[in-house]
Amino acid sequence: MVTISSEPLSAPLNVGFDYTRSLGPVLGRFATGLREHKIAGVRGSDGRILVPPTEYDPVTAEKLTEFVDVATEGVVQTWSWIPQPLAGQPLQHPFAWALIKLDGADTGLLHAVDAGSPDRMSTGMRVRVRWAAEPIGSIRDIECFEPLDNEPTEREPGAGDPVTMVTTPIHLTYQHAASPEESRYLRGLAEGKLLGQRCPACEKVYIPPRGSCPTDGVPTEDEIELPDHGVVTTFCVVNVPFLGQRIKPPYVAAYILLEGADIAFLHLVLGCEASEVRMGMRVRAAWRPRDQWGTTLENIDHFEPTGEPDAPYESYSQHL
Amino acid sequence: MSEVAVVGFAQAPNVRRTPGTTNGVEMLVPVFHRLLADTSLSKQDIGFWCSGSSDYLAGRAFSFIAAVDAIGAFPPIMESHVEMDAAWALYEAWVKIRTGEVETALVYGFGKSSAGELRRVMAMQMDPYLTTPLWPDTVGLAGLQARLGLDAGLWSQRDMAAVAAASRRAALSNADAQLSGETTVEELLRQPYIADPLRAHDCAPITDGAAAIILAAGDKARELSERPAWITGFEHRIDTPLIGARDLTTSPSTIAAAKAAGIDGVQVAELYAPFTHQEILLRQALGLGEEVRVNPSGGVLAGNPLFAAGLIRIGAAAAEIRAGRADKAMAHATSGPLLQQNLVCVLEGR
């Protein structure tokens, strides 16, 4: 057996999604106000003015409806210094997080303070809002807060219909790792090999191999090279177009059970009319040109019919 | 209703980074094997399985499904999952046994915190309308809470460093700890701030890890363990997510949960305090006196595998009971920003 690196394969995984949410009457009013350079609070059941406003009282859970505008200046209740800001934070140079009690409010608003240095920060210091250049009706319409002795930055308020939605882009980065078994399988694919592994307890052959046999809870171990042909156990005809689709519908996504394997995997069946694909149909891999191979099952472009007689139902019925 | 006890506990080593997958299988398989061997149970003997983990740590949807492989889930099993620390999964399992539906349960939690950029990932637990869009980081937020207590005279930076030093010293006897060693308060106070007023030692380390606990009912527990750790109180409470509307120098939900669970007379407390000031805050909020041994395991400052760390507090408290080092112990778990949600589990030996 060829010994290849035992380090699991890993690769960057970037996840991104723009979350769009409806704001409702309370947060909608707050967001609309921010765009106009106004800050709305709401009176709590204990008489406190809550900023940002909440739909329900944090103590009694009573519904709150009485809005009160508060000042755009206030006092730092507490702060922490961020020497190396993270992506997406309000400022990309060192700044302070702070809870800021605006004049007229009784609770602290979380935001950034642009003070330049921790020496210029203190509990009880007064700060004012620095508005964003282009207000849209979001908490980011407050660019940050700044000490009162900073020269004020003049910015124009916005206007328009009441704000009802907020869109928050979320982008997170990960280093995604494959398991040791998956890594052997993926490295095998780069050499044009389909590697499965056998569970030492039940002797079932899994492709891709598993970190743990679902029946026995032990890692699969013995390596098995499987042929690139097998049968369609079940399938569906895709008629629906969707974002990112690479093939024009209709086409067939099918479970392919390679000869000698005990578990089927999902792939495409092309090379015939979608309506001709059937359970038990024998198929063979159509590999991409060798110079396009990588550590991916995409090395196999699709499976196509071999033209041989169909496999009898009994030969794959226990793998459905 | 059935009495319920912890009869087994095992954990993976707390490490800064595992090369394994985010579905935890590589960490969980040896933990399950050890746990089942210790209790002489097979997977067929387990009536209910419940786990805690998070898709946001893994960066993909339904990541917990892959972890079920580690169980060996065929033939089919009864299984559930909470998107919280597995201490809350243990609560679900406890209810399942209390109601008589099952006799045994295995609860597990796992997290590969190192896979993503943890300080950013954790912003996803904040209010999504007005707070997450600012991407507040966990350490910066904790600094706000620490300074409120410093300004109010509830703790000093020296007190905070003393918690870190005590944690590392206690962790010398914990083979699974990530951080341990002898250090002095003076040495720690010479270190630079990472988010003034917090230094690195004030913050729990980023940790990958996994853990599992087996619960059993009444006679089954007595059969499986010479000295089961009986759960005699179990409560959880939540404070508002609006951090600006809370008194951050205390934890009303912890106090309420502890009162309902009945912590009077505990000799040991395992507290989930990922920042040094939070250990002091919790001791003050709970009224734990000098006679109570706090975090003999080193606590999460010695290793903080997210989504397993709260379960580990229960396991560590139960271990104190089962080894006869205590007759009554409490475990605390937290979730959400700045001690927003809190769970208290009281365990007793008889």
XYZ file of C-alpha atoms in Angstrom:
670
model
C 0.000 0.000 0.000
C 1.264 3.446 -0.873
C 1.735 5.545 2.218
C 0.591 9.073 1.684
C 0.654 11.924 4.150
C -1.473 11.113 7.171
C -2.290 14.746 7.933
C -5.991 15.296 7.258
C -6.803 17.510 4.296
C -8.106 20.924 5.175
C -9.130 24.008 3.268
C -10.542 27.463 3.909
C -14.328 27.559 4.132
C -15.932 30.955 3.663
C -19.554 31.267 4.628
C -21.551 34.320 3.637
C -25.179 35.274 3.788
C -27.102 38.533 3.883
C -29.645 38.133 6.662
C -32.663 40.261 5.884
C -35.072 40.795 8.731
C -38.295 42.744 9.198
C -38.031 45.176 12.088
C -41.581 45.523 13.388
C -43.048 48.709 14.885
C -40.534 49.308 17.699
C -37.186 48.600 16.045
C -38.549 50.042 12.788
C -39.236 53.323 14.519
C -35.750 53.304 16.086
C -34.095 52.628 12.697
C -36.184 55.249 10.915
C -35.179 57.758 13.600
C -31.475 56.969 13.252
C -31.651 57.800 9.559
C -33.039 61.214 10.586
C -30.337 61.654 13.271
C -32.818 61.006 16.098
C -32.533 58.359 18.810
C -35.746 56.854 20.136
C -36.140 55.085 23.458
C -39.171 53.404 24.982
C -40.542 53.747 28.508
C -40.278 50.510 30.484
C -42.894 49.276 32.944
C -40.730 50.565 35.802
C -40.543 54.040 34.233
C -36.976 53.609 32.929
C -36.290 54.831 29.399
C -34.793 51.888 27.501
C -32.368 52.682 24.662
C -32.288 50.930 22.281
C -36.042 50.467 22.628
C -37.416 46.995 23.215
C -40.716 45.511 22.154
C -41.252 43.927 25.544
C -40.105 44.921 29.012
C -36.890 43.123 30.002
C -38.200 42.499 33.529
C -41.966 42.011 33.248
C -42.208 41.040 29.555
C -45.011 43.609 29.245
C -45.573 45.049 25.772
C -44.032 48.539 25.495
C -45.418 51.314 23.285
C -44.515 54.744 24.737
C -41.633 56.196 22.689
C -39.384 58.969 24.017
C -36.635 60.712 22.052
C -33.321 60.964 23.896
C -30.189 63.045 23.276
C -27.364 62.189 20.905
C -24.849 62.901 23.670
C -24.269 60.841 26.760
C -21.965 59.288 29.328
C -19.676 56.243 29.091
C -20.818 53.770 31.765
C -18.049 51.271 31.070
C -15.545 50.582 28.300
C -12.935 48.143 27.028
C -10.083 48.908 24.670
C -9.724 46.999 21.374
C -6.144 47.369 20.107
C -6.723 45.153 17.066
C -10.239 45.513 15.653
C -11.858 42.545 13.937
C -13.407 42.641 10.481
C -16.852 44.218 10.469
C -16.442 46.223 13.683
C -17.437 49.916 13.522
C -13.849 51.167 13.361
C -10.826 49.526 11.795
C -8.300 51.364 13.958
C -7.943 50.868 17.742
C -11.133 51.906 19.549
C -13.157 51.324 22.703
C -16.347 49.366 23.096
C -18.583 51.191 25.514
C -22.007 51.133 27.084
C -23.232 54.682 26.603
C -26.085 56.149 28.632
C -27.515 58.876 26.433
C -28.949 61.931 28.174
C -32.582 61.122 28.917
C -31.993 57.341 28.815
C -31.665 54.911 31.731
C -29.894 52.038 29.998
C -26.639 51.687 28.104
C -26.335 51.486 24.329
C -23.482 49.312 23.063
C -21.303 51.037 20.491
C -17.755 52.059 19.606
C -15.941 55.158 20.840
C -13.253 56.694 18.643
C -10.869 58.153 21.219
C -7.534 57.353 19.611
C -5.946 55.967 22.747
C -7.014 54.250 25.981
C -5.533 57.229 27.884
C -8.382 59.342 26.531
C -11.027 56.903 27.808
C -12.586 57.017 31.248
C -15.759 55.880 32.918
C -18.110 58.864 33.129
C -16.618 60.688 30.129
C -19.060 62.442 27.824
C -19.383 61.427 24.192
C -21.522 62.353 21.198
C -22.738 60.479 18.139
C -20.740 60.660 14.918
C -23.277 59.899 12.221
C -22.449 57.742 9.211
C -21.873 59.380 5.835
C -24.830 57.628 4.211
C -27.621 56.770 6.665
C -29.894 53.870 5.647
C -31.850 53.120 8.815
C -29.535 50.796 10.731
C -27.529 50.771 13.966
C -24.555 51.434 11.669
C -26.055 54.883 10.939
C -24.214 55.659 14.157
C -20.667 55.403 12.781
C -19.356 55.580 16.344
C -19.250 57.898 19.333
C -16.467 60.433 19.918
C -15.236 62.511 22.866
C -16.856 65.937 23.096
C -13.524 67.722 22.606
C -13.199 66.201 19.110
C -14.133 68.544 16.291
C -17.725 67.518 15.333
C -18.085 65.826 11.954
C -20.992 67.373 10.065
C -23.144 64.788 8.311
C -26.502 65.162 6.550
C -29.512 63.189 7.795
C -31.429 60.965 5.403
C -35.159 60.795 4.665
C -37.686 58.499 3.046
C -40.391 55.969 3.822
C -40.379 54.379 7.270
C -37.667 51.712 7.608
C -39.190 48.242 7.874
C -36.300 45.922 7.009
C -32.666 45.550 7.960
C -30.062 43.582 6.031
C -27.008 42.307 7.860
C -24.250 40.738 5.764
C -22.655 37.848 7.645
C -19.253 36.589 6.524
C -17.404 34.002 8.556
C -14.194 32.176 7.747
C -13.281 28.683 8.835
C -10.576 26.135 8.220
C -12.582 23.044 7.341
C -10.910 19.696 7.954
C -11.761 16.329 6.456
C -11.494 13.251 8.666
C -8.444 10.964 8.280
C -10.632 8.447 6.403
C -12.114 11.098 4.116
C -8.622 12.460 3.486
C -7.407 9.055 2.226
C -10.470 8.854 -0.004
C -9.952 12.368 -1.418
C -6.240 11.772 -2.021
C -7.186 8.532 -3.777
C -9.502 10.453 -6.090
C -6.582 12.665 -7.107
C -4.946 9.465 -8.401
C -8.104 8.271 -10.114
C -8.824 5.693 -7.430
C -12.125 5.125 -5.644
C -11.097 4.087 -2.122
C -13.577 2.656 0.314
C -12.913 1.299 3.773
C -14.298 -1.786 5.494
C -15.719 -1.772 9.006
C -13.690 -4.299 11.032
C -16.819 -5.396 12.909
C -19.633 -5.760 10.346
C -17.388 -5.880 7.239
C -19.504 -3.391 5.367
C -17.615 -1.317 2.793
C -18.238 2.410 2.922
C -17.405 4.974 0.256
C -16.630 7.635 1.253
C -15.179 5.827 4.260
C -16.488 6.760 7.701
C -14.808 7.959 10.840
C -17.103 5.584 12.599
C -19.316 2.755 11.315
C -22.906 3.789 12.015
C -23.756 0.248 13.065
C -20.775 -0.498 15.260
C -19.404 2.881 16.311
C -15.829 1.940 15.366
C -13.620 3.581 12.727
C -13.535 1.841 9.361
C -10.024 0.578 8.697
C -9.239 -1.841 5.841
C -8.824 -0.028 2.579
C -10.669 -1.332 -0.488
C -10.225 -0.032 -4.034
C -13.575 -0.074 -5.755
C -14.290 -0.195 -9.489
C -15.772 2.881 -11.182
C -18.978 1.117 -12.177
C -22.112 0.076 -10.361
C -25.874 0.399 -10.375
C -28.440 3.127 -9.823
C -30.299 2.240 -6.633
C -32.650 5.192 -6.657
C -32.820 8.550 -8.386
C -34.751 11.719 -8.946
C -35.305 13.850 -12.023
C -34.448 17.471 -11.307
C -36.850 19.781 -13.113
C -36.441 22.833 -10.890
C -33.975 25.604 -11.723
C -32.076 27.050 -8.727
C -29.267 29.470 -7.952
C -25.865 27.978 -8.789
C -27.230 25.152 -10.927
C -24.614 23.934 -13.432
C -26.710 21.746 -15.718
C -29.879 22.686 -17.524
C -32.900 20.741 -16.213
C -34.227 18.142 -16.615
C -31.373 15.967 -15.387
C -30.947 13.025 -13.036
C -29.376 12.943 -9.564
C -28.970 9.325 -8.537
C -27.630 7.099 -5.812
C -24.873 4.978 -7.334
C -23.881 1.736 -5.606
C -20.404 0.818 -6.803
C -19.753 -2.885 -7.216
C -18.444 -4.198 -3.894
C -19.667 -1.228 -1.868
C -22.336 -1.366 0.829
C -23.396 2.244 0.626
C -24.477 4.283 -2.376
C -23.367 7.859 -3.018
C -25.001 10.703 -4.868
C -23.902 11.638 -8.376
C -25.288 12.610 -11.758
C -26.487 10.230 -14.447
C -26.123 11.777 -17.892
C -25.651 10.376 -21.352
C -29.268 9.327 -21.841
C -32.698 10.882 -21.610
C -33.707 11.610 -18.002
C -36.824 9.545 -18.599
C -34.719 6.472 -19.430
C -32.950 6.287 -16.064
C -34.292 3.499 -13.855
C -33.521 1.585 -10.666
C -31.004 -1.171 -11.336
C -29.533 0.552 -14.410
C -25.810 -0.234 -14.743
C -23.612 2.857 -15.015
C -19.931 3.687 -15.356
C -17.955 6.799 -14.372
C -17.171 9.388 -17.040
C -13.879 10.832 -15.767
C -12.752 14.320 -16.607
C -9.423 14.708 -18.413
C -6.603 13.679 -16.083
C -5.020 17.149 -16.028
C -8.198 18.447 -14.359
C -8.096 16.001 -11.435
C -7.885 17.171 -7.853
C -8.807 15.816 -4.424
C -12.483 15.846 -5.342
C -15.284 13.604 -6.558
C -15.766 16.175 -9.325
C -12.957 14.253 -11.089
C -15.884 12.107 -12.167
C -17.978 14.410 -14.315
C -20.989 12.098 -14.218
C -22.023 8.462 -14.597
C -23.451 7.111 -17.838
C -25.277 3.929 -18.818
C -23.089 0.953 -19.803
C -25.837 -0.622 -21.896
C -25.548 -3.931 -19.977
C -28.688 -5.673 -18.722
C -30.097 -4.166 -15.506
C -29.069 -5.577 -12.122
C -31.772 -7.681 -10.465
C -33.652 -5.834 -7.698
C -32.499 -8.361 -5.058
C -28.855 -7.409 -5.717
C -29.299 -3.880 -4.356
C -32.579 -3.964 -2.424
C -30.790 -4.072 0.954
C -28.900 -0.902 0.082
C -31.892 1.345 -0.480
C -40.800 10.304 39.601
C -37.513 8.505 39.095
C -34.410 9.574 40.951
C -31.570 10.280 38.523
C -27.814 10.053 39.043
C -24.601 10.614 37.127
C -22.905 7.214 36.880
C -20.149 7.928 34.367
C -18.149 10.791 32.902
C -15.368 10.990 30.335
C -13.825 13.800 28.330
C -11.375 14.313 25.510
C -8.228 16.281 26.352
C -8.737 20.048 26.158
C -6.465 21.232 23.356
C -5.868 24.466 21.475
C -6.455 22.791 18.136
C -7.362 19.307 16.955
C -6.675 18.231 13.384
C -10.064 16.492 13.382
C -13.406 17.362 11.857
C -15.902 19.847 13.217
C -18.406 17.015 13.655
C -16.415 15.767 16.622
C -16.353 12.084 15.645
C -12.614 11.661 16.188
C -12.846 13.185 19.672
C -16.073 11.419 20.615
C -15.322 7.822 19.602
C -12.625 7.278 22.281
C -14.733 9.149 24.863
C -17.713 6.854 24.250
C -15.544 3.741 24.343
C -14.029 4.743 27.679
C -17.368 5.759 29.159
C -19.157 2.566 28.122
C -16.238 0.421 29.318
C -16.176 2.226 32.695
C -19.875 1.572 33.251
C -19.849 -1.915 31.638
C -22.652 -0.791 29.366
C -23.007 -1.337 25.641
C -24.654 1.130 23.314
C -27.743 -1.096 23.228
C -28.183 -0.422 26.950
C -28.553 3.341 26.425
C -32.199 4.445 26.325
C -31.727 8.011 25.116
C -28.920 10.027 23.541
C -28.768 13.796 23.688
C -26.088 16.194 22.486
C -25.129 19.848 22.542
C -23.094 21.564 19.813
C -23.295 24.480 17.395
C -23.432 24.834 13.636
C -21.791 28.251 13.980
C -18.625 26.696 15.401
C -18.587 24.234 12.504
C -19.536 26.750 9.834
C -22.130 24.472 8.267
C -25.726 23.465 8.756
C -26.798 20.328 10.668
C -23.217 19.528 11.637
C -24.457 17.551 14.631
C -25.971 14.923 12.334
C -22.499 13.694 11.351
C -21.556 13.339 15.027
C -24.282 10.716 15.372
C -21.912 8.409 13.463
C -19.783 8.237 16.600
C -22.685 6.636 18.446
C -23.162 3.802 16.008
C -26.781 4.783 15.433
C -27.964 1.662 13.650
C -30.274 -0.024 14.521
C -32.175 3.218 15.166
C -31.807 4.975 18.505
C -33.752 7.644 20.372
C -31.723 10.810 19.945
C -32.020 14.560 20.385
C -29.854 17.665 20.104
C -29.739 21.132 21.637
C -27.960 24.057 19.989
C -26.533 24.922 23.403
C -23.941 23.683 25.814
C -24.542 19.998 26.491
C -25.396 20.859 30.112
C -28.790 21.759 28.632
C -28.832 18.447 26.753
C -28.291 16.796 30.119
C -31.333 18.676 31.416
C -33.400 17.208 28.579
C -32.090 13.717 29.333
C -32.822 14.195 33.047
C -36.443 15.056 32.201
C -36.631 11.994 29.952
C -35.579 9.742 32.824
C -37.655 11.565 35.442
C -40.792 10.969 33.402
C -40.030 7.254 33.289
C -39.661 7.077 29.541
C -36.130 5.663 29.725
C -33.849 4.241 32.392
C -30.483 5.405 31.054
C -29.209 8.253 28.918
C -25.898 9.242 27.409
C -25.319 12.983 26.991
C -22.471 14.394 24.953
C -21.158 17.747 23.855
C -18.411 18.756 21.488
C -16.950 21.789 19.821
C -14.048 22.632 17.574
C -13.675 26.288 18.531
C -10.431 26.549 16.559
C -12.103 26.005 13.177
C -13.370 29.574 12.876
C -12.496 32.999 14.214
C -14.111 32.495 17.595
C -14.310 36.131 18.712
C -16.296 36.913 15.539
C -18.342 33.708 15.490
C -19.640 34.475 18.965
C -21.153 37.749 17.738
C -23.798 35.535 16.128
C -25.330 34.854 19.557
C -26.145 38.530 20.080
C -29.365 40.381 19.247
C -29.325 40.188 15.423
C -31.010 43.559 14.821
C -28.902 46.069 16.710
C -25.918 44.228 18.149
C -24.569 41.561 15.774
C -24.244 44.180 12.979
C -21.537 45.823 15.136
C -19.615 42.506 15.462
C -18.890 42.892 19.169
C -16.236 40.385 20.208
C -16.561 38.243 23.316
C -13.398 39.560 24.955
C -14.325 43.205 24.369
C -17.780 42.607 25.848
C -16.335 40.839 28.870
C -14.079 43.853 29.381
C -17.183 46.043 29.754
C -18.455 43.768 32.519
C -15.058 43.512 34.215
C -14.661 47.294 34.362
C -18.134 47.789 35.873
C -17.080 45.545 38.770
C -13.668 47.191 39.040
C -15.232 50.663 39.167
C -17.773 49.474 41.751
C -15.024 47.977 43.935
C -16.472 44.462 43.687
C -13.126 43.055 42.508
C -9.660 44.280 41.619
C -7.267 43.337 38.847
C -5.219 41.620 41.573
C -8.290 39.564 42.574
C -8.775 38.640 38.920
C -5.154 37.533 38.514
C -5.470 35.490 41.712
C -8.367 33.572 40.128
C -6.217 32.794 37.074
C -3.276 31.647 39.201
C -5.533 29.440 41.350
C -7.137 27.935 38.258
C -3.800 26.952 36.730
C -2.568 25.549 40.026
C -5.736 23.441 40.460
C -5.413 22.231 36.874
C -2.055 20.629 37.687
C -4.074 17.640 38.952
C -6.328 17.595 35.875
C -4.735 15.498 33.121
C -7.175 16.874 30.532
C -6.461 20.552 31.235
C -5.123 22.797 28.496
C -3.456 25.365 30.787
C -1.863 24.536 34.112
C 1.152 25.544 36.137
C 2.519 27.535 38.998
C 2.489 31.282 38.557
C 2.183 34.339 40.759
C -0.233 37.236 40.791
C 2.700 39.634 40.334
C 3.889 37.775 37.254
C 0.386 37.828 35.738
C -0.124 41.526 36.466
C 3.038 42.331 34.498
C 1.404 40.959 31.313
C -0.019 43.396 28.726
C -3.717 43.993 28.206
C -5.420 42.303 25.286
C -8.613 44.334 25.820
C -8.046 46.750 28.713
C -9.007 45.867 31.510
C -8.501 42.219 30.489
C -5.202 40.412 30.080
C -4.822 37.069 28.325
C -4.955 35.141 31.610
C -8.319 36.741 32.415
C -9.867 34.944 29.434
C -10.505 31.240 28.979
C -8.333 29.823 26.194
C -9.753 28.801 22.833
C -10.226 25.078 23.206
C -11.324 22.095 21.166
C -12.873 19.269 23.132
C -15.690 16.859 23.839
C -17.238 15.152 26.824
C -19.949 12.676 27.719
C -21.938 11.678 30.794
C -24.148 8.686 31.494
C -27.257 9.174 33.616
C -29.277 6.364 35.131
C -32.460 6.027 37.180
C -32.787 4.698 40.750
C -31.809 1.041 41.097
C -30.096 1.035 37.716
C -27.785 3.785 38.968
C -27.048 1.851 42.164
C -26.244 -1.201 40.047
C -23.864 0.725 37.778
C -22.019 2.775 40.357
C -20.890 2.211 43.931
C -21.582 5.831 44.753
C -23.774 7.525 42.151
C -23.950 11.327 42.148
C -27.685 11.915 42.635
C -29.148 14.986 40.978
C -31.215 16.611 43.723
C -31.783 20.003 42.112
C -31.677 21.156 38.506
C -32.820 24.578 37.267
C -32.098 27.062 34.510
C -33.047 30.729 34.111
C -32.501 33.501 31.582
C -31.836 37.245 31.831
C -32.625 39.767 29.106
C -30.292 39.684 26.106
C -30.113 43.501 26.308
C -26.782 43.829 28.019
C -27.283 47.579 28.512
C -30.498 46.940 30.452
C -28.972 44.399 32.873
C -26.971 44.901 36.050
C -23.866 43.245 34.654
C -22.121 43.133 38.025
C -24.384 40.327 39.185
C -26.346 37.465 37.643
C -30.025 37.386 38.627
C -30.697 34.253 36.587
C -27.884 32.346 38.324
C -29.158 33.434 41.725
C -32.710 32.373 40.837
C -31.581 29.011 39.449
C -29.380 28.325 42.477
C -32.177 29.188 44.885
C -34.598 26.893 43.095
C -32.038 24.071 42.875
C -31.091 24.379 46.554
C -27.355 24.947 46.862
C -27.194 25.391 50.665
C -24.404 23.313 52.131
C -22.507 22.578 48.935
C -18.870 21.724 49.612
C -17.702 21.981 45.993
C -18.773 24.282 43.151
C -17.776 23.869 39.532
C -18.541 27.256 37.952
C -18.559 27.998 34.222
C -16.733 31.349 34.353
C -14.842 31.994 31.107
C -13.396 35.238 32.503
C -11.663 35.678 35.854
C -14.029 38.409 37.025
C -16.998 36.159 36.274
C -15.758 33.579 38.785
C -15.653 36.307 41.437
C -19.036 37.609 40.286
C -20.604 34.152 40.539
C -19.086 33.452 43.967
C -20.502 36.756 45.198
C -23.893 36.241 43.550
C -24.204 32.726 44.949
C -22.855 33.659 48.374
C -20.244 30.895 48.252
C -18.056 31.160 51.336
C -14.374 30.349 51.775
C -15.306 26.837 52.894
C -16.586 25.968 49.411
C -13.918 24.514 47.098
C -14.409 26.281 43.754
C -13.278 24.673 40.495
C -10.981 21.931 41.787
C -10.691 20.901 38.114
C -9.210 24.292 37.209
C -12.488 25.382 35.636
C -12.822 26.705 32.108
C -9.883 29.114 32.521
C -7.834 25.918 32.243
C -9.719 24.783 29.118
C -13.014 25.903 27.594
C -14.311 23.498 24.942
C -17.461 25.327 23.915
C -20.671 23.298 24.043
C -18.964 20.667 26.219
C -17.547 22.876 28.987
C -20.817 23.192 30.914
C -21.352 19.435 30.735
C -17.794 18.992 32.009
C -18.656 21.141 35.047
C -21.412 18.629 35.882
C -19.034 15.732 35.228
C -16.334 17.256 37.415
C -18.783 18.006 40.254
C -20.137 14.458 39.993
C -16.591 13.106 40.104
C -16.081 14.860 43.463
C -19.183 13.105 44.822
C -18.407 9.716 43.319
C -14.859 9.775 44.677
C -16.206 10.606 48.146
C -14.443 13.961 48.301
C -17.799 15.711 48.807
C -21.342 14.832 49.832
C -22.972 17.802 48.138
C -21.721 19.685 45.088
C -23.059 22.151 42.572
C -22.284 22.598 38.896
C -23.045 25.761 36.972
C -23.225 26.218 33.205
C -23.685 29.385 31.240
C -24.681 30.278 27.709
C -25.231 33.521 25.839
C -23.364 36.811 26.238
C -22.070 37.891 29.653
C -23.761 35.194 31.743
C -27.168 35.668 30.135
C -28.463 32.126 30.598
C -27.509 30.022 33.563
C -28.089 26.495 34.754
C -27.423 25.043 38.182
C -27.252 21.326 38.924
C -26.972 20.089 42.513
C -25.490 16.640 43.107
C -25.406 14.576 46.289
C -23.815 11.356 47.487
C -25.543 9.018 49.911
